[in-house]
Short mmCIF file of C-alpha atoms in Angstrom, two decimals:
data_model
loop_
_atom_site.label_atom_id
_atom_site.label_comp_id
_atom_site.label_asym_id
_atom_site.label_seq_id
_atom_site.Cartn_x
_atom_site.Cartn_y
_atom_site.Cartn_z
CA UNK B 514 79.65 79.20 108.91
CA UNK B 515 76.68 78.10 110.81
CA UNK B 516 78.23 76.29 114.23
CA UNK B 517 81.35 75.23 115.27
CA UNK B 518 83.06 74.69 118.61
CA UNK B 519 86.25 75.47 120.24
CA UNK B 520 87.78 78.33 122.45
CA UNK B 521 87.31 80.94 120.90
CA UNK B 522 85.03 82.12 117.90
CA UNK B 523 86.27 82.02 114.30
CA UNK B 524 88.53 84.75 113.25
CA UNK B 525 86.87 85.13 109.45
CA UNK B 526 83.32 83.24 109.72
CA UNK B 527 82.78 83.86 105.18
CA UNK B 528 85.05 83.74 103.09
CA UNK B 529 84.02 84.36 99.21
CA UNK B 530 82.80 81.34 97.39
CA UNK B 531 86.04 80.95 95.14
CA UNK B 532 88.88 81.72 97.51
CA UNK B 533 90.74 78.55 100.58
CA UNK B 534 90.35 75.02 100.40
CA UNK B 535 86.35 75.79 101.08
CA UNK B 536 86.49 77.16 97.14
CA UNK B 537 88.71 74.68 96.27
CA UNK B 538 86.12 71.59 97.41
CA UNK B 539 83.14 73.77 96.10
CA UNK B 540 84.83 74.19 92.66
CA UNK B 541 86.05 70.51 92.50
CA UNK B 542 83.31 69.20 94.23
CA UNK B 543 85.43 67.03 96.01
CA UNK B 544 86.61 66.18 100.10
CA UNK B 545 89.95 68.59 100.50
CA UNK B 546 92.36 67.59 102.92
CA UNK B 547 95.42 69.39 104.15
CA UNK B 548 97.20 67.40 106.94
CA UNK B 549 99.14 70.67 107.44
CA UNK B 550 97.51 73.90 106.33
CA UNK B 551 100.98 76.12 107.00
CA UNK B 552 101.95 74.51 103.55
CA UNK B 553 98.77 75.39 101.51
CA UNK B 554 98.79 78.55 100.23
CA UNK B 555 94.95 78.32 99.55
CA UNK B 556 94.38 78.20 103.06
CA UNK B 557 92.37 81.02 104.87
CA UNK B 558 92.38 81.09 108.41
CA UNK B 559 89.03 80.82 110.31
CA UNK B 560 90.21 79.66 114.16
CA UNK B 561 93.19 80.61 115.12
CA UNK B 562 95.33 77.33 116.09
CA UNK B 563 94.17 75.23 113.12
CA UNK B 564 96.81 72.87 111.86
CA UNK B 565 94.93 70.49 110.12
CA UNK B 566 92.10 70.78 107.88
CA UNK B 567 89.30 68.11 106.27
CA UNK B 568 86.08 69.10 104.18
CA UNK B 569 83.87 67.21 102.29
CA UNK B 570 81.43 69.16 100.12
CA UNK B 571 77.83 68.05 101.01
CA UNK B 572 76.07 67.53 96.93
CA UNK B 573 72.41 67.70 95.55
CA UNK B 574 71.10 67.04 92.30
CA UNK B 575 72.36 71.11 90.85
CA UNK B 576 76.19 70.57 92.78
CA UNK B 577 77.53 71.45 96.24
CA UNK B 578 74.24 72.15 98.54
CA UNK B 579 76.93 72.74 101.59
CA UNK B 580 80.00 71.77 103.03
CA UNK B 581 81.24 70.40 106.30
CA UNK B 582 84.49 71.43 107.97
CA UNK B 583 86.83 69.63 110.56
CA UNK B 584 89.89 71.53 111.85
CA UNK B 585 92.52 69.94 114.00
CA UNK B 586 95.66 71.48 116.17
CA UNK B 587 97.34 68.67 115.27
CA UNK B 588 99.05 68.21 111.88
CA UNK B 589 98.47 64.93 110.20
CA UNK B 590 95.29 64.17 112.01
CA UNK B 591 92.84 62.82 109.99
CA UNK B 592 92.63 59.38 108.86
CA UNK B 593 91.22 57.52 106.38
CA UNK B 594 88.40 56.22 108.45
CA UNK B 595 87.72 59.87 109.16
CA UNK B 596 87.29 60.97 105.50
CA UNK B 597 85.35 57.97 105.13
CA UNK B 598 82.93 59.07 108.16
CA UNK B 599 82.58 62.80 106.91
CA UNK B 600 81.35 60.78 103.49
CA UNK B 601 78.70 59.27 105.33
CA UNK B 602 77.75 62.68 107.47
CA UNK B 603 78.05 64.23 104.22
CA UNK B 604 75.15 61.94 102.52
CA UNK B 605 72.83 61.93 105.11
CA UNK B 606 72.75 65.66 105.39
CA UNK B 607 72.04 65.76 101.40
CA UNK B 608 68.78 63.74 102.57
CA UNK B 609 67.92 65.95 105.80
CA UNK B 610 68.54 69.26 103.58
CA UNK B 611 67.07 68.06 100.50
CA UNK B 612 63.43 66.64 103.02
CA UNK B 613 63.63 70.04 104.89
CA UNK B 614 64.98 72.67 102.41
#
């Protein structure tokens, strides 16, 4: 984890590559989104509170170069239009990273 916001700081900042819905978007290397993460049994808690949960793995040319995470309190809180506008933070991190890195 390198920033995130909220009351309180995250319970478990790392988690091992292959294990939650982090692993699971790394290993597809595609956006995984739980509307209610008491029903996934992949899901790892990192702040305490989190009901909903949205990531979209950020790719370069060798595979996943990141990812970004949203969590929600709410269940059922992300949209369409918000999966669509982590796509697009997504893509122009790949270019920041990729000019920087």
């Amino acid at each position: 984890m390198i920033a995130w916001s909220g009351p309180q700081a995250p319970t478990h900042p790392r988690f091992p590559i292959a294990k939650g819905l982090n692993g699971a978007c790394v290993a597809t290397r595609k956006p995984v989104i739980v509307q209610d993460v008491a029903s996934d049994p992949r899901y790892l808690t990192t702040i305490g509170g989190t009901r909903g949960e949205m990531i979209q793995p950020v790719l370069d040319q060798s595979g996943v170069a990141g990812t970004i995470d949203v969590e929600s309190e709410r269940v059922n809180a992300f949209s369409r239009r918000d999966e669509q506008l982590l796509e697009e933070c997504a893509k122009n991190l790949f270019w920041l990273w990729r000019v920087t890195g």
